[in-house]
């Protein structure tokens, strides 16, 4: 079992997740969104699994730049926005066997292990 961790190297939450995986001897592969943006089909799967709300990076500049329009955006609109700008996606996004399990990296060890089924 290998987890796939999507994000950017200088993100604090991504660093926290990677440090935790290393400390707990959990195999992972890191995908840098700036070098390998997610595909439209990946994003579609993430929205189908998690919904668009947990995927939104609401603390980023890209999100703030959307202005008032973001309040009325549908999942289809978010798909287009995420595909156009991966910085709108909350980091890290963690997949196992191609299925998105969580975004962000919060909670205690037991919660994280439960969410990731590890």
PDB file of C-alpha atoms in Angstrom:
ATOM      1  CA  UNK A   1       0.000   0.000   0.000  1.00  0.00           C
ATOM      2  CA  UNK A   2       1.418   3.316  -1.053  1.00  0.00           C
ATOM      3  CA  UNK A   3      -0.219   6.647  -0.517  1.00  0.00           C
ATOM      4  CA  UNK A   4      -0.020   9.395  -3.101  1.00  0.00           C
ATOM      5  CA  UNK A   5       0.390  12.858  -1.636  1.00  0.00           C
ATOM      6  CA  UNK A   6      -0.423  15.787  -3.928  1.00  0.00           C
ATOM      7  CA  UNK A   7       0.703  19.306  -3.078  1.00  0.00           C
ATOM      8  CA  UNK A   8       3.629  21.679  -3.304  1.00  0.00           C
ATOM      9  CA  UNK A   9       6.987  21.259  -1.550  1.00  0.00           C
ATOM     10  CA  UNK A  10       6.929  24.550   0.391  1.00  0.00           C
ATOM     11  CA  UNK A  11       3.416  24.025   1.818  1.00  0.00           C
ATOM     12  CA  UNK A  12       3.435  23.707   5.615  1.00  0.00           C
ATOM     13  CA  UNK A  13       0.632  21.123   5.660  1.00  0.00           C
ATOM     14  CA  UNK A  14       2.415  19.025   3.021  1.00  0.00           C
ATOM     15  CA  UNK A  15       5.643  19.167   5.024  1.00  0.00           C
ATOM     16  CA  UNK A  16       3.737  18.116   8.154  1.00  0.00           C
ATOM     17  CA  UNK A  17       2.138  15.152   6.348  1.00  0.00           C
ATOM     18  CA  UNK A  18       5.423  13.995   4.835  1.00  0.00           C
ATOM     19  CA  UNK A  19       7.225  14.260   8.183  1.00  0.00           C
ATOM     20  CA  UNK A  20       4.443  12.213   9.820  1.00  0.00           C
ATOM     21  CA  UNK A  21       4.576   9.543   7.108  1.00  0.00           C
ATOM     22  CA  UNK A  22       8.367   9.283   7.454  1.00  0.00           C
ATOM     23  CA  UNK A  23       8.179   9.110  11.270  1.00  0.00           C
ATOM     24  CA  UNK A  24       5.585   6.326  11.010  1.00  0.00           C
ATOM     25  CA  UNK A  25       7.368   4.368   8.232  1.00  0.00           C
ATOM     26  CA  UNK A  26       4.477   4.838   5.815  1.00  0.00           C
ATOM     27  CA  UNK A  27       5.306   4.628   2.117  1.00  0.00           C
ATOM     28  CA  UNK A  28       4.151   7.539  -0.004  1.00  0.00           C
ATOM     29  CA  UNK A  29       4.760   9.151  -3.349  1.00  0.00           C
ATOM     30  CA  UNK A  30       4.785  12.954  -3.516  1.00  0.00           C
ATOM     31  CA  UNK A  31       3.390  14.672  -6.622  1.00  0.00           C
ATOM     32  CA  UNK A  32       4.241  18.364  -6.982  1.00  0.00           C
ATOM     33  CA  UNK A  33       1.207  20.169  -8.445  1.00  0.00           C
ATOM     34  CA  UNK A  34       3.383  22.915  -9.869  1.00  0.00           C
ATOM     35  CA  UNK A  35       5.305  20.372 -11.967  1.00  0.00           C
ATOM     36  CA  UNK A  36       2.471  17.890 -12.575  1.00  0.00           C
ATOM     37  CA  UNK A  37      -0.931  19.576 -12.302  1.00  0.00           C
ATOM     38  CA  UNK A  38      -3.792  17.137 -11.743  1.00  0.00           C
ATOM     39  CA  UNK A  39      -5.777  16.075 -14.767  1.00  0.00           C
ATOM     40  CA  UNK A  40      -9.425  16.940 -15.269  1.00  0.00           C
ATOM     41  CA  UNK A  41     -10.329  13.267 -14.784  1.00  0.00           C
ATOM     42  CA  UNK A  42      -8.421  13.142 -11.464  1.00  0.00           C
ATOM     43  CA  UNK A  43     -10.218  16.235 -10.238  1.00  0.00           C
ATOM     44  CA  UNK A  44     -13.566  14.816 -11.374  1.00  0.00           C
ATOM     45  CA  UNK A  45     -12.891  11.699  -9.310  1.00  0.00           C
ATOM     46  CA  UNK A  46     -11.910  13.775  -6.279  1.00  0.00           C
ATOM     47  CA  UNK A  47     -15.112  15.824  -6.519  1.00  0.00           C
ATOM     48  CA  UNK A  48     -17.178  12.621  -6.878  1.00  0.00           C
ATOM     49  CA  UNK A  49     -15.477  11.105  -3.816  1.00  0.00           C
ATOM     50  CA  UNK A  50     -15.104  14.082  -1.482  1.00  0.00           C
ATOM     51  CA  UNK A  51     -17.294  16.825  -2.966  1.00  0.00           C
ATOM     52  CA  UNK A  52     -15.943  20.210  -4.030  1.00  0.00           C
ATOM     53  CA  UNK A  53     -16.134  21.874  -0.600  1.00  0.00           C
ATOM     54  CA  UNK A  54     -13.274  19.969   1.103  1.00  0.00           C
ATOM     55  CA  UNK A  55     -11.136  20.478  -2.010  1.00  0.00           C
ATOM     56  CA  UNK A  56     -11.222  24.273  -1.762  1.00  0.00           C
ATOM     57  CA  UNK A  57      -8.065  25.986  -0.554  1.00  0.00           C
ATOM     58  CA  UNK A  58      -9.933  28.877   1.052  1.00  0.00           C
ATOM     59  CA  UNK A  59      -6.794  30.439   2.517  1.00  0.00           C
ATOM     60  CA  UNK A  60      -4.986  30.925  -0.777  1.00  0.00           C
ATOM     61  CA  UNK A  61      -4.642  33.990  -2.977  1.00  0.00           C
ATOM     62  CA  UNK A  62      -6.200  32.183  -5.953  1.00  0.00           C
ATOM     63  CA  UNK A  63      -9.366  31.587  -3.912  1.00  0.00           C
ATOM     64  CA  UNK A  64      -9.564  35.224  -2.793  1.00  0.00           C
ATOM     65  CA  UNK A  65      -9.084  36.341  -6.400  1.00  0.00           C
ATOM     66  CA  UNK A  66     -12.332  34.588  -7.390  1.00  0.00           C
ATOM     67  CA  UNK A  67     -14.282  37.332  -5.626  1.00  0.00           C
ATOM     68  CA  UNK A  68     -18.013  37.022  -5.099  1.00  0.00           C
ATOM     69  CA  UNK A  69     -18.492  34.535  -7.949  1.00  0.00           C
ATOM     70  CA  UNK A  70     -17.136  31.714  -5.785  1.00  0.00           C
ATOM     71  CA  UNK A  71     -20.287  31.835  -3.622  1.00  0.00           C
ATOM     72  CA  UNK A  72     -22.513  30.647  -6.463  1.00  0.00           C
ATOM     73  CA  UNK A  73     -20.154  28.185  -8.157  1.00  0.00           C
ATOM     74  CA  UNK A  74     -21.424  24.657  -8.836  1.00  0.00           C
ATOM     75  CA  UNK A  75     -19.307  21.490  -8.727  1.00  0.00           C
ATOM     76  CA  UNK A  76     -18.936  21.818 -12.515  1.00  0.00           C
ATOM     77  CA  UNK A  77     -17.678  25.387 -12.080  1.00  0.00           C
ATOM     78  CA  UNK A  78     -15.238  24.231  -9.400  1.00  0.00           C
ATOM     79  CA  UNK A  79     -13.993  21.461 -11.691  1.00  0.00           C
ATOM     80  CA  UNK A  80     -13.136  24.077 -14.317  1.00  0.00           C
ATOM     81  CA  UNK A  81     -11.518  26.358 -11.719  1.00  0.00           C
ATOM     82  CA  UNK A  82      -9.464  23.549 -10.139  1.00  0.00           C
ATOM     83  CA  UNK A  83      -8.333  22.349 -13.583  1.00  0.00           C
ATOM     84  CA  UNK A  84      -7.263  25.883 -14.517  1.00  0.00           C
ATOM     85  CA  UNK A  85      -5.445  26.604 -11.232  1.00  0.00           C
ATOM     86  CA  UNK A  86      -4.259  23.764  -8.969  1.00  0.00           C
ATOM     87  CA  UNK A  87      -3.499  26.320  -6.245  1.00  0.00           C
ATOM     88  CA  UNK A  88      -7.271  26.408  -5.625  1.00  0.00           C
ATOM     89  CA  UNK A  89      -6.996  22.832  -4.303  1.00  0.00           C
ATOM     90  CA  UNK A  90      -6.467  22.255  -0.597  1.00  0.00           C
ATOM     91  CA  UNK A  91      -3.133  20.680   0.229  1.00  0.00           C
ATOM     92  CA  UNK A  92      -2.147  18.012   0.695  1.00  0.00           C
ATOM     93  CA  UNK A  93      -4.634  15.806  -1.076  1.00  0.00           C
ATOM     94  CA  UNK A  94      -3.982  12.185  -0.152  1.00  0.00           C
ATOM     95  CA  UNK A  95      -5.012   9.220  -2.285  1.00  0.00           C
ATOM     96  CA  UNK A  96      -4.779   5.499  -1.685  1.00  0.00           C
ATOM     97  CA  UNK A  97      -5.174   3.169  -4.642  1.00  0.00           C
ATOM     98  CA  UNK A  98      -6.364   6.085  -6.785  1.00  0.00           C
ATOM     99  CA  UNK A  99      -9.144   7.126  -4.391  1.00  0.00           C
ATOM    100  CA  UNK A 100      -9.016  10.482  -2.600  1.00  0.00           C
ATOM    101  CA  UNK A 101      -9.246   9.971   1.151  1.00  0.00           C
ATOM    102  CA  UNK A 102      -8.505  13.369   2.666  1.00  0.00           C
ATOM    103  CA  UNK A 103      -7.439  16.933   2.081  1.00  0.00           C
ATOM    104  CA  UNK A 104      -5.375  18.910   4.522  1.00  0.00           C
ATOM    105  CA  UNK A 105      -3.553  17.199   7.360  1.00  0.00           C
ATOM    106  CA  UNK A 106      -5.322  17.675  10.666  1.00  0.00           C
ATOM    107  CA  UNK A 107      -6.306  15.405  13.496  1.00  0.00           C
ATOM    108  CA  UNK A 108      -4.553  13.098  15.882  1.00  0.00           C
ATOM    109  CA  UNK A 109      -2.689   9.986  14.792  1.00  0.00           C
ATOM    110  CA  UNK A 110      -5.695   7.704  15.364  1.00  0.00           C
ATOM    111  CA  UNK A 111      -7.972   9.926  13.239  1.00  0.00           C
ATOM    112  CA  UNK A 112      -5.418  10.113  10.442  1.00  0.00           C
ATOM    113  CA  UNK A 113      -4.806   6.353  10.493  1.00  0.00           C
ATOM    114  CA  UNK A 114      -8.559   5.726  10.423  1.00  0.00           C
ATOM    115  CA  UNK A 115      -9.198   8.129   7.550  1.00  0.00           C
ATOM    116  CA  UNK A 116      -6.331   6.685   5.526  1.00  0.00           C
ATOM    117  CA  UNK A 117      -7.128   3.074   6.529  1.00  0.00           C
ATOM    118  CA  UNK A 118      -3.531   2.440   7.601  1.00  0.00           C
TER     119      UNK A 118
END
